[in-house]
CSV table of C-alpha atoms in Angstrom, one decimal:
chain,number,residue,atom,x,y,z
V,9,MET,CA,-10.2,29.8,-15.2
V,10,SER,CA,-6.8,31.4,-15.1
V,11,PRO,CA,-4.5,31.6,-18.2
V,12,ASP,CA,-2.1,29.1,-16.6
V,13,ALA,CA,-4.7,26.7,-16.1
V,14,ILE,CA,-5.6,26.8,-19.5
V,15,ALA,CA,-2.2,26.5,-20.9
V,16,GLY,CA,-1.4,23.8,-18.6
V,17,ILE,CA,-4.5,21.5,-19.7
V,18,LEU,CA,-3.8,22.4,-23.4
V,19,PHE,CA,-0.1,21.4,-22.8
V,20,ALA,CA,-1.3,17.9,-21.2
V,21,LEU,CA,-4.1,17.5,-24.0
V,22,ALA,CA,-1.2,17.9,-26.7
V,23,PRO,CA,-1.2,14.5,-28.7
V,24,VAL,CA,2.4,13.7,-27.8
V,25,ALA,CA,1.7,14.4,-24.3
V,26,LEU,CA,-1.4,12.0,-24.5
V,27,LEU,CA,0.9,9.5,-26.2
V,28,ALA,CA,3.4,9.8,-23.3
V,29,ASN,CA,0.9,9.6,-20.6
V,30,LEU,CA,-0.8,6.4,-22.4
V,31,ALA,CA,2.6,4.5,-22.8
V,32,GLY,CA,3.5,5.6,-19.2
V,33,VAL,CA,0.4,3.9,-17.9
V,34,ALA,CA,0.8,0.9,-19.9
V,35,LEU,CA,4.5,0.5,-18.8
V,36,GLY,CA,3.4,1.3,-15.2
V,37,ILE,CA,1.1,-1.7,-15.2
V,38,VAL,CA,3.8,-3.9,-16.3
V,39,PHE,CA,6.1,-2.8,-13.6
V,40,GLY,CA,3.4,-2.9,-10.8
V,41,ALA,CA,2.1,-6.3,-11.9
V,42,LEU,CA,5.4,-8.2,-12.0
V,43,PRO,CA,6.5,-9.0,-8.5
V,44,GLY,CA,9.6,-7.1,-7.3
V,45,LEU,CA,9.4,-4.4,-10.2
V,46,THR,CA,8.1,-1.2,-8.5
V,47,ALA,CA,7.1,2.2,-9.8
V,48,THR,CA,10.4,3.5,-8.4
V,49,MET,CA,12.3,1.4,-10.8
V,50,GLY,CA,10.2,2.3,-13.3
V,51,LEU,CA,10.6,6.0,-13.1
V,52,ALA,CA,14.1,5.6,-12.4
V,53,LEU,CA,14.5,3.9,-16.0
V,54,LEU,CA,12.2,6.4,-17.6
V,55,ILE,CA,13.8,9.7,-16.1
V,56,PRO,CA,16.8,9.4,-18.4
V,57,LEU,CA,14.6,9.3,-21.6
V,58,THR,CA,13.0,12.6,-20.4
V,59,PHE,CA,16.2,15.0,-20.9
V,60,GLY,CA,15.1,17.6,-23.5
V,61,ILE,CA,11.6,16.6,-23.5
V,62,PRO,CA,8.9,19.4,-22.7
V,63,PRO,CA,8.2,19.3,-18.9
V,64,VAL,CA,4.4,18.6,-19.1
V,65,VAL,CA,5.1,15.8,-21.7
V,66,ALA,CA,7.8,14.2,-19.5
V,67,PHE,CA,5.6,14.4,-16.2
V,68,SER,CA,2.7,12.7,-18.4
V,69,ALA,CA,4.9,9.8,-18.9
V,70,LEU,CA,6.4,9.8,-15.5
V,71,LEU,CA,2.9,10.1,-13.7
V,72,GLY,CA,1.4,7.4,-16.1
V,73,VAL,CA,4.0,5.0,-14.8
V,74,TYR,CA,3.4,6.2,-11.1
V,75,VAL,CA,-0.3,5.7,-11.3
V,76,GLY,CA,-0.2,2.5,-13.3
V,77,ALA,CA,2.2,0.8,-11.2
V,78,VAL,CA,0.6,1.6,-8.1
V,79,TYR,CA,-2.7,0.2,-9.3
V,80,ALA,CA,-1.5,-2.8,-11.0
V,81,GLY,CA,0.3,-4.2,-7.9
V,82,SER,CA,-2.9,-5.8,-7.0
V,83,ILE,CA,-3.4,-7.5,-10.1
V,84,THR,CA,-1.2,-10.6,-9.3
V,85,ALA,CA,-1.9,-10.3,-5.8
V,86,ILE,CA,-5.6,-10.8,-6.3
V,87,LEU,CA,-5.2,-13.7,-8.9
V,88,VAL,CA,-2.3,-15.8,-7.7
V,89,GLY,CA,-1.8,-14.2,-4.1
V,90,THR,CA,1.5,-12.5,-5.3
V,91,PRO,CA,1.7,-8.6,-4.7
V,92,GLY,CA,3.4,-6.9,-7.3
V,93,THR,CA,4.3,-3.9,-5.0
V,94,ALA,CA,4.6,-3.6,-1.3
V,95,ALA,CA,1.6,-1.1,-1.6
V,96,ALA,CA,-0.8,-3.9,-3.0
V,97,ALA,CA,-0.2,-6.0,0.3
V,98,ALA,CA,-3.7,-5.3,1.6
V,99,ALA,CA,-5.3,-6.7,-1.6
V,100,LEU,CA,-4.4,-10.1,-0.3
V,101,LEU,CA,-6.7,-9.8,2.5
V,102,GLU,CA,-9.7,-10.3,0.1
V,103,GLY,CA,-8.4,-10.8,-3.5
V,104,PRO,CA,-7.2,-14.5,-3.4
V,105,ALA,CA,-10.5,-15.6,-1.7
V,106,LEU,CA,-12.4,-13.9,-4.2
V,107,THR,CA,-10.5,-15.7,-7.0
V,108,ARG,CA,-11.0,-18.9,-5.1
V,109,LYS,CA,-14.6,-18.3,-5.1
V,110,GLY,CA,-14.3,-17.7,-9.0
V,111,GLU,CA,-15.0,-14.1,-8.8
V,112,ALA,CA,-11.7,-12.8,-10.2
V,113,LYS,CA,-13.1,-10.7,-13.0
V,114,LYS,CA,-15.2,-8.9,-10.2
V,115,ALA,CA,-12.5,-8.3,-8.0
V,116,LEU,CA,-10.4,-6.9,-10.8
V,117,THR,CA,-13.0,-4.8,-11.8
V,118,MET,CA,-13.9,-3.4,-8.5
V,119,THR,CA,-9.7,-2.7,-8.1
V,120,THR,CA,-9.9,-0.7,-11.4
V,121,VAL,CA,-12.9,1.5,-10.6
V,122,ALA,CA,-11.9,2.1,-6.9
V,123,SER,CA,-8.3,2.9,-7.8
V,124,VAL,CA,-9.6,5.4,-10.5
V,125,ILE,CA,-12.1,6.9,-8.0
V,126,GLY,CA,-9.2,7.3,-5.3
V,127,GLY,CA,-6.7,8.8,-7.9
V,128,ILE,CA,-9.2,11.3,-9.1
V,129,PHE,CA,-10.3,12.1,-5.7
V,130,SER,CA,-6.7,12.9,-4.5
V,131,CYS,CA,-6.3,15.0,-7.8
V,132,ILE,CA,-9.2,17.1,-6.9
V,133,VAL,CA,-7.7,17.6,-3.4
V,134,LEU,CA,-4.3,18.6,-4.8
V,135,ILE,CA,-5.6,21.0,-7.2
V,136,PHE,CA,-7.8,22.8,-4.7
V,137,ILE,CA,-6.6,22.7,-1.4
V,138,SER,CA,-3.0,21.5,-1.2
V,139,PRO,CA,-1.4,24.3,0.2
V,140,GLN,CA,-3.6,24.3,3.1
V,141,LEU,CA,-3.0,20.6,3.6
V,142,ALA,CA,0.7,20.7,3.2
V,143,LYS,CA,0.6,23.1,6.1
V,144,VAL,CA,-1.2,20.5,8.4
V,145,ALA,CA,1.1,17.8,7.4
V,146,LEU,CA,4.2,20.0,8.4
V,147,THR,CA,2.7,20.1,11.8
V,148,PHE,CA,3.5,16.4,12.2
V,149,GLY,CA,6.5,15.9,14.3
V,150,PRO,CA,8.0,12.7,15.9
V,151,PRO,CA,5.4,12.5,18.4
V,152,GLU,CA,2.8,12.4,15.8
V,153,TYR,CA,4.4,9.9,13.5
V,154,PHE,CA,5.0,7.5,16.5
V,155,ALA,CA,1.2,8.0,17.3
V,156,LEU,CA,0.1,7.4,14.1
V,157,ALA,CA,2.4,4.1,13.6
V,158,ILE,CA,0.7,2.9,16.9
V,159,PHE,CA,-2.7,3.4,15.4
V,160,GLY,CA,-1.6,1.6,12.4
V,161,LEU,CA,-0.3,-1.5,14.6
V,162,SER,CA,-3.8,-1.5,16.3
V,163,ILE,CA,-5.0,-2.9,13.1
V,164,VAL,CA,-3.4,-6.0,13.6
V,165,ALA,CA,-6.7,-7.1,15.2
V,166,GLY,CA,-8.4,-6.5,12.0
V,167,VAL,CA,-6.3,-8.5,9.9
V,168,SER,CA,-5.5,-11.5,12.3
V,169,GLY,CA,-8.5,-13.7,11.1
V,170,LYS,CA,-10.1,-16.2,13.4
V,171,SER,CA,-7.8,-15.8,16.3
V,172,LEU,CA,-6.5,-12.4,17.9
V,173,LEU,CA,-3.7,-14.1,19.7
V,174,LYS,CA,-2.1,-15.8,16.6
V,175,GLY,CA,-2.5,-12.4,14.9
V,176,VAL,CA,-0.5,-10.9,17.9
V,177,ILE,CA,2.0,-13.4,17.9
V,178,ALA,CA,2.7,-12.7,14.1
V,179,GLY,CA,2.7,-9.1,14.7
V,180,LEU,CA,5.7,-9.5,17.3
V,181,ILE,CA,7.6,-11.7,15.1
V,182,GLY,CA,7.3,-8.6,12.5
V,183,LEU,CA,8.6,-6.3,15.3
V,184,PHE,CA,11.2,-8.5,16.1
V,185,ILE,CA,12.7,-8.8,12.3
V,186,ALA,CA,12.3,-4.9,12.1
V,187,THR,CA,14.8,-4.6,14.6
V,188,ILE,CA,17.6,-6.1,12.3
V,189,GLY,CA,20.0,-3.8,11.5
V,190,MET,CA,21.5,-0.5,12.4
V,191,ASP,CA,20.0,1.4,15.2
V,192,PRO,CA,18.3,4.6,13.8
V,193,ILE,CA,19.5,6.9,16.5
V,194,ASN,CA,23.2,5.6,17.9
V,195,GLY,CA,24.0,3.5,15.0
V,196,THR,CA,24.5,0.4,17.1
V,197,ASN,CA,24.5,-3.0,14.9
V,198,ARG,CA,21.5,-5.3,16.1
V,199,PHE,CA,21.1,-8.9,15.3
V,200,THR,CA,23.5,-8.5,11.9
V,201,PHE,CA,25.8,-11.2,13.0
V,202,GLY,CA,28.7,-9.4,11.2
V,203,ASN,CA,26.7,-9.4,7.8
V,204,VAL,CA,27.2,-6.0,6.4
V,205,ASN,CA,24.1,-6.8,4.2
V,206,LEU,CA,21.8,-6.4,7.1
V,207,LEU,CA,23.1,-3.1,8.3
V,208,ASN,CA,20.2,-1.3,6.6
V,209,GLY,CA,17.7,-3.8,7.8
V,210,ILE,CA,15.5,-6.0,6.1
V,211,ASP,CA,14.2,-4.8,2.6
V,212,VAL,CA,10.2,-4.9,2.5
V,213,VAL,CA,9.7,-5.8,-0.9
V,214,PRO,CA,11.7,-9.2,-1.0
V,215,ALA,CA,10.3,-10.1,2.4
V,216,LEU,CA,6.9,-9.3,0.9
V,217,VAL,CA,7.4,-11.3,-2.2
V,218,GLY,CA,8.7,-14.5,-0.2
V,219,LEU,CA,6.0,-14.3,2.6
V,220,PHE,CA,3.3,-14.5,0.0
V,221,ALA,CA,4.5,-15.8,-3.5
V,222,ILE,CA,7.1,-18.4,-2.4
V,223,SER,CA,5.1,-19.5,0.6
V,224,GLU,CA,1.8,-19.9,-1.9
V,225,VAL,CA,4.2,-21.7,-4.3
V,226,LEU,CA,5.4,-24.4,-1.6
V,227,THR,CA,1.9,-24.8,-0.3
V,228,ARG,CA,0.7,-25.6,-3.8
V,229,ILE,CA,3.6,-27.9,-4.3
V,230,GLU,CA,2.3,-29.6,-1.3
V,231,GLY,CA,-1.0,-30.0,-2.9
V,232,LYS,CA,-2.9,-28.4,0.1
V,233,SER,CA,-3.9,-25.1,-1.4
V,234,GLU,CA,-7.2,-25.0,-2.9
V,235,GLN,CA,-7.0,-25.7,-6.8
V,236,LEU,CA,-8.2,-22.8,-9.0
V,237,LYS,CA,-9.1,-24.8,-12.2
V,238,SER,CA,-12.4,-25.9,-10.9
V,239,LYS,CA,-13.2,-21.9,-10.4
V,240,ILE,CA,-12.2,-21.0,-14.0
V,241,SER,CA,-15.6,-21.3,-15.5
V,242,SER,CA,-17.1,-19.1,-13.1
V,243,SER,CA,-14.2,-16.6,-13.1
V,244,SER,CA,-16.1,-14.5,-15.5
V,245,VAL,CA,-18.4,-13.3,-12.7
V,246,GLY,CA,-18.3,-9.6,-12.9
V,247,MET,CA,-19.0,-6.6,-10.8
V,248,LYS,CA,-22.5,-5.3,-10.6
V,249,ALA,CA,-23.8,-1.6,-10.3
V,250,ALA,CA,-25.1,-2.6,-6.8
V,251,ASP,CA,-21.5,-3.4,-5.6
V,252,LEU,CA,-20.6,0.3,-6.6
V,253,LYS,CA,-23.4,1.8,-5.2
V,254,ARG,CA,-23.4,-0.1,-1.9
V,255,ASN,CA,-19.8,1.1,-1.7
V,256,TRP,CA,-19.9,5.0,-2.6
V,257,PHE,CA,-19.5,6.0,1.1
V,258,ASN,CA,-16.7,3.2,1.5
V,259,LEU,CA,-15.0,4.4,-1.6
V,260,LEU,CA,-15.2,8.3,-0.5
V,261,ARG,CA,-13.9,7.5,2.9
V,262,SER,CA,-11.2,5.5,1.8
V,263,SER,CA,-10.1,7.8,-0.7
V,264,ALA,CA,-10.1,10.4,1.8
V,265,ILE,CA,-7.8,8.2,4.4
V,266,GLY,CA,-5.3,7.7,1.3
V,267,THR,CA,-4.9,11.4,0.3
V,268,PHE,CA,-4.5,12.4,3.8
V,269,ILE,CA,-1.8,9.6,4.7
V,270,GLY,CA,-0.2,10.4,1.2
V,271,ILE,CA,0.3,13.9,2.0
V,272,ILE,CA,2.0,12.9,5.3
V,273,PRO,CA,5.5,12.2,4.3
V,274,ALA,CA,7.3,8.7,5.1
V,275,THR,CA,4.0,6.9,5.4
V,276,GLY,CA,2.9,5.5,2.1
V,277,SER,CA,0.3,3.4,0.4
V,278,GLY,CA,0.8,0.3,2.4
V,279,VAL,CA,-0.4,2.1,5.7
V,280,ALA,CA,-3.2,3.9,3.9
V,281,SER,CA,-4.6,0.6,2.6
V,282,PHE,CA,-4.6,-1.0,5.7
V,283,VAL,CA,-6.1,1.8,7.7
V,284,ALA,CA,-8.8,2.0,5.2
V,285,TYR,CA,-9.4,-1.9,5.1
V,286,ASN,CA,-9.9,-1.7,9.0
V,287,GLU,CA,-12.3,1.3,8.8
V,288,ALA,CA,-14.2,-0.5,6.0
V,289,LYS,CA,-14.4,-3.7,8.4
V,290,ARG,CA,-15.2,-1.6,11.4
V,291,ALA,CA,-18.2,0.0,9.6
V,292,ALA,CA,-19.7,-3.0,8.3
V,293,LYS,CA,-22.8,-4.9,9.7
V,294,ASP,CA,-21.2,-8.3,8.7
V,295,LYS,CA,-17.7,-8.3,9.8
V,296,SER,CA,-17.6,-12.1,9.6
V,297,SER,CA,-17.5,-11.7,5.8
V,298,PHE,CA,-14.2,-10.0,5.8
V,299,GLY,CA,-11.2,-12.2,5.0
V,300,LYS,CA,-13.6,-14.7,3.1
V,301,GLY,CA,-13.8,-12.8,-0.1
V,302,ASN,CA,-15.7,-9.4,0.5
V,303,ILE,CA,-15.7,-6.9,-2.5
V,304,ASP,CA,-16.0,-4.0,0.2
V,305,GLY,CA,-12.8,-4.8,1.4
V,306,ILE,CA,-11.2,-4.4,-2.1
V,307,ALA,CA,-13.1,-1.0,-2.7
V,308,ALA,CA,-11.6,0.0,0.6
V,309,THR,CA,-7.8,-0.9,0.0
V,310,GLU,CA,-7.3,0.0,-3.6
V,311,SER,CA,-9.2,3.4,-3.5
V,312,ALA,CA,-6.9,4.3,-0.7
V,313,ASN,CA,-3.9,2.7,-2.3
V,314,SER,CA,-4.4,4.9,-5.5
V,315,ALA,CA,-5.6,8.1,-3.5
V,316,VAL,CA,-1.8,8.2,-2.0
V,317,THR,CA,-0.5,9.2,-5.7
V,318,GLY,CA,-2.1,12.9,-5.6
V,319,GLY,CA,-1.4,13.3,-1.8
V,320,ALA,CA,2.1,12.5,-2.0
V,321,LEU,CA,2.5,15.2,-4.7
V,322,VAL,CA,0.8,17.7,-2.1
V,323,PRO,CA,4.1,18.3,-0.1
V,324,LEU,CA,6.2,17.7,-3.1
V,325,LEU,CA,4.9,20.6,-5.3
V,326,THR,CA,3.9,23.1,-2.7
V,327,LEU,CA,6.7,22.5,-0.2
V,328,GLY,CA,9.3,20.8,-2.3
V,329,ILE,CA,9.4,18.0,0.3
V,330,PRO,CA,9.4,14.3,-1.1
V,331,GLY,CA,7.1,12.1,1.1
V,332,ASP,CA,8.7,8.8,0.1
V,333,VAL,CA,11.3,7.4,-2.6
V,334,ILE,CA,8.8,7.6,-5.3
V,335,THR,CA,8.3,11.3,-4.8
V,336,ALA,CA,12.0,11.8,-4.0
V,337,VAL,CA,12.6,10.4,-7.7
V,338,MET,CA,9.9,12.9,-9.0
V,339,LEU,CA,11.6,15.6,-7.2
V,340,GLY,CA,14.9,14.8,-9.3
V,341,ALA,CA,12.8,14.9,-12.4
V,342,LEU,CA,11.4,18.3,-11.6
V,343,MET,CA,15.1,19.7,-11.1
V,344,ILE,CA,16.3,18.0,-14.3
V,345,GLN,CA,13.4,20.2,-15.9
V,346,GLY,CA,14.8,23.2,-14.2
V,347,LEU,CA,12.0,23.6,-11.9
V,348,THR,CA,12.2,24.3,-8.1
V,349,PRO,CA,9.4,22.8,-6.2
V,350,GLY,CA,7.8,25.1,-3.5
V,351,PRO,CA,5.5,27.8,-3.1
V,352,MET,CA,6.9,29.8,-5.9
V,353,LEU,CA,6.4,27.1,-8.5
V,354,PHE,CA,2.8,28.0,-8.7
V,355,THR,CA,3.9,31.6,-9.6
V,356,THR,CA,6.7,31.1,-11.7
V,357,ASN,CA,5.8,28.1,-13.8
V,358,GLY,CA,1.8,27.9,-13.0
V,359,ASP,CA,1.4,26.4,-16.6
V,360,VAL,CA,3.5,23.6,-15.8
V,361,VAL,CA,1.9,22.8,-12.4
V,362,TYR,CA,-1.7,23.0,-13.9
V,363,GLY,CA,-0.2,20.8,-16.9
V,364,ILE,CA,0.8,18.4,-14.0
V,365,PHE,CA,-2.5,18.3,-12.4
V,366,ALA,CA,-4.3,17.6,-15.8
V,367,ALA,CA,-1.7,14.8,-16.8
V,368,LEU,CA,-2.6,13.0,-13.4
V,369,ILE,CA,-6.3,13.1,-13.9
V,370,ILE,CA,-5.7,11.9,-17.8
V,371,ALA,CA,-3.5,9.0,-16.4
V,372,ASN,CA,-6.3,7.9,-14.3
V,373,ILE,CA,-8.8,8.1,-17.2
V,374,PHE,CA,-6.4,6.0,-19.1
V,375,MET,CA,-5.9,3.5,-16.3
V,376,LEU,CA,-9.7,3.0,-16.3
V,377,PHE,CA,-9.8,1.9,-19.8
V,378,LEU,CA,-6.7,-0.1,-19.9
V,379,GLY,CA,-7.7,-1.7,-16.3
V,380,LEU,CA,-11.1,-2.6,-17.6
V,381,GLY,CA,-9.6,-4.2,-20.8
V,382,ALA,CA,-7.0,-5.9,-18.4
V,383,THR,CA,-9.8,-7.8,-16.7
V,384,LYS,CA,-10.7,-9.7,-19.5
V,385,ILE,CA,-7.3,-10.8,-20.2
V,386,PHE,CA,-5.5,-11.3,-16.5
V,387,PRO,CA,-8.0,-14.0,-15.3
V,388,LYS,CA,-6.9,-16.3,-18.2
V,389,LEU,CA,-3.8,-16.5,-16.4
V,390,LEU,CA,-5.6,-18.8,-14.1
V,391,ARG,CA,-6.0,-21.1,-17.0
V,392,ILE,CA,-2.2,-21.9,-17.0
V,393,PRO,CA,-1.3,-25.3,-15.6
V,394,GLU,CA,0.3,-25.0,-12.0
V,395,GLY,CA,3.2,-26.8,-13.4
V,396,ILE,CA,4.1,-24.1,-15.5
V,397,LEU,CA,2.7,-21.2,-13.4
V,398,MET,CA,4.3,-22.1,-10.1
V,399,PRO,CA,7.9,-22.2,-11.5
V,400,LEU,CA,7.3,-19.1,-13.8
V,401,ILE,CA,6.1,-17.2,-10.5
V,402,VAL,CA,9.3,-18.3,-8.6
V,403,VAL,CA,11.5,-17.0,-11.6
V,404,LEU,CA,9.5,-13.7,-11.6
V,405,CYS,CA,10.1,-13.4,-7.9
V,406,ILE,CA,13.8,-14.2,-8.1
V,407,LEU,CA,14.2,-11.7,-11.2
V,408,GLY,CA,12.2,-8.8,-9.1
V,409,SER,CA,14.1,-9.5,-5.9
V,410,TYR,CA,17.6,-9.3,-7.7
V,411,SER,CA,16.6,-6.2,-9.6
V,412,ILE,CA,15.8,-4.0,-6.4
V,413,ALA,CA,19.5,-3.6,-5.7
V,414,ASN,CA,21.1,-6.1,-8.2
V,415,SER,CA,21.9,-8.0,-5.0
V,416,THR,CA,21.8,-11.8,-4.6
V,417,PHE,CA,21.5,-11.3,-0.8
V,418,ASP,CA,17.9,-9.8,-1.7
V,419,VAL,CA,17.0,-13.2,-3.4
V,420,LEU,CA,18.3,-15.0,-0.2
V,421,ILE,CA,16.2,-13.0,2.0
V,422,MET,CA,13.2,-13.6,-0.3
V,423,LEU,CA,13.7,-17.2,-0.1
V,424,PHE,CA,14.0,-17.2,3.6
V,425,PHE,CA,11.0,-15.2,4.0
V,426,GLY,CA,9.1,-17.8,1.6
V,427,LEU,CA,10.3,-20.6,4.1
V,428,VAL,CA,9.0,-18.2,7.0
V,429,GLY,CA,5.8,-17.6,5.5
V,430,TYR,CA,5.2,-21.5,4.7
V,431,LEU,CA,5.9,-22.4,8.0
V,432,MET,CA,3.4,-19.7,9.4
V,433,LEU,CA,0.7,-21.1,7.2
V,434,LYS,CA,1.4,-24.5,8.5
V,435,VAL,CA,0.7,-23.5,12.2
V,436,GLU,CA,-2.1,-21.2,10.8
V,437,LEU,CA,-0.3,-18.1,11.8
V,438,PRO,CA,-1.7,-14.8,9.7
V,439,LEU,CA,0.9,-13.5,7.5
V,440,ALA,CA,-0.5,-9.9,7.1
V,441,PRO,CA,0.3,-8.8,10.7
V,442,LEU,CA,3.7,-9.7,10.2
V,443,LEU,CA,4.0,-7.6,7.2
V,444,LEU,CA,2.3,-4.8,8.8
V,445,ALA,CA,4.6,-4.6,11.9
V,446,LEU,CA,7.5,-5.0,9.4
V,447,ILE,CA,6.3,-1.7,7.7
V,448,LEU,CA,5.2,0.3,10.8
V,449,ALA,CA,7.8,-0.7,13.4
V,450,PRO,CA,10.6,1.4,11.9
V,451,ILE,CA,8.4,4.5,11.8
V,452,ALA,CA,7.3,3.9,15.3
V,453,GLU,CA,10.9,3.1,16.7
V,454,THR,CA,12.6,5.9,15.1
V,455,ASN,CA,9.9,8.7,16.0
V,456,PHE,CA,9.6,7.3,19.6
V,457,ARG,CA,13.3,7.6,20.2
V,458,ARG,CA,13.3,11.1,18.5
V,459,SER,CA,10.3,12.2,20.8
V,460,MET,CA,12.3,10.9,23.9
V,461,LEU,CA,15.5,13.2,22.8
V,462,LEU,CA,13.3,16.2,22.1
V,463,SER,CA,11.4,16.0,25.6
V,464,GLN,CA,14.6,14.8,27.4
V,465,GLN,CA,12.9,11.5,28.3
V,466,ASP,CA,9.8,13.0,29.3
V,467,LEU,CA,6.7,10.6,28.1
V,468,THR,CA,4.2,13.4,28.5
V,469,ILE,CA,5.3,14.8,25.1
V,470,PHE,CA,2.6,12.4,23.3
V,471,LEU,CA,0.0,13.8,25.7
V,472,THR,CA,0.8,17.5,25.5
V,473,ARG,CA,0.7,17.8,21.6
V,474,PRO,CA,-3.1,17.9,20.5
V,475,VAL,CA,-2.5,15.9,17.3
V,476,SER,CA,-0.6,12.9,19.0
V,477,LEU,CA,-3.0,13.2,22.1
V,478,VAL,CA,-6.1,12.7,19.6
V,479,ILE,CA,-4.6,9.7,17.7
V,480,LEU,CA,-3.3,7.9,20.9
V,481,SER,CA,-6.9,8.6,22.2
V,482,VAL,CA,-8.6,7.0,19.4
V,483,THR,CA,-5.8,4.1,19.4
V,484,PHE,CA,-6.7,3.3,23.1
V,485,LEU,CA,-10.6,3.4,22.3
V,486,VAL,CA,-9.9,1.0,19.4
V,487,ILE,CA,-7.7,-1.3,21.5
V,488,ALA,CA,-10.3,-1.2,24.5
V,489,LYS,CA,-13.0,-2.1,22.0
V,490,ILE,CA,-11.0,-5.0,20.9
V,491,ALA,CA,-10.2,-6.4,24.3
V,492,PHE,CA,-14.0,-6.1,25.1
V,493,ASN,CA,-15.2,-8.1,22.1
V,494,GLU,CA,-12.3,-10.7,22.6
V,495,PHE,CA,-13.6,-11.0,26.5
V,496,LYS,CA,-17.2,-11.3,25.4
V,497,LYS,CA,-16.1,-13.8,22.8
V,498,PHE,CA,-14.3,-16.1,25.5
V,499,LYS,CA,-17.1,-15.4,27.9
V,500,ASN,CA,-19.6,-16.9,25.2
V,501,ASP,CA,-17.3,-20.0,24.4
V,502,LYS,CA,-17.3,-20.8,28.1
V,503,VAL,CA,-21.1,-20.6,28.2
V,504,ILE,CA,-21.2,-22.9,25.1
V,505,GLU,CA,-19.0,-25.3,26.6
V,506,LYS,CA,-20.7,-25.5,29.9
V,507,GLY,CA,-24.1,-26.1,28.0
């Protein structure tokens, strides 16, 4: 082990660094669990407090917030169907169903363990092969990003529930909503109706909070949502070792997916979680159990979700390129400490880099203990009478949506999407495809338009670049298989009708 590595580990294990790390994880869990309060907000609030603090101590706190917030967004998603962050949206596919079955503790335990496995897996990748992976990520241009987004949109079939048609309709609604705002290439206003608040499009976080939280509150008020009170007595059902043993390959595969997608700039945890969920469902023997409270789905989404944390640091530290808003804030924190990210950082400040690596691993370990402790406390939220819990959720949603940009317009967006989500539930349209399209459509549109500019309107650019060709080929095969399965299902239904 090099002297820099030893020095960095000792910095990260210093009592003040450990205390900062623990406090950061605890703060991150609070910010992640409360709807609308994101990891970005937690980091932005904490950065001013890191002035004059040794770099490793400062990053112990910042990484603690990052790791804790990404993990905790799934807690409220599982318990009350309200994701704390956009990254936790995929937890809605299985989490609430597990809670309704009385297995809230089981779901939360798997969330914690899977998050730690994904986080530590990405740390190992970050330590040993980050420069090589960063070079691969740099080969991604507009055609590759477009192909990746189209592959992500093909996942709509996996999150559509019983009816693929309804899932496609919901996805198309999401694609339309994503066109609102300023054209990404020539700046033309689209569907803004003269409202300057819509120039930047629809912010995903208030839309997410409205779609899943407010719509759930309205459904509960109507009295048609399954009551949780009867399930409280069995909510102490915990995860068994067999669940973890059965999912070992699922956890590794999902962690690898999350790490790789985290390395690619401008993708993020939401995309990674949905891709990992789709792969888990595709590989499962019993696909019909997905969407009804399958613990394997939680294992996939949460390990991929947390694996993005380490993956996103790869291009930041090795190349100085932030992959998303969170790592852009981290870039600012590095510069405040007088550090210049890039290849020379490993040479000039090797001890700090290894200290950051160690702090990230320690943050995941703290998350394990705090998370397992929380699995005993958070299910008790279900004991709160709905007459108190539902208004409390609405208040938190309003505060969270407002705090994103201190904008009442975001609150209106949240309430509007709450009504949209409620109406979609009334006609049995799934919400997940709409959200997935809302996340991926800007990536697909922007990079398609850029590809066309690069190739002078030649569509073959997507086929002449090897990575893009491979991704699109896989997407075509996935769509072909979905079409074949739907045709087969339709044919069988016709036979049953005739019989």
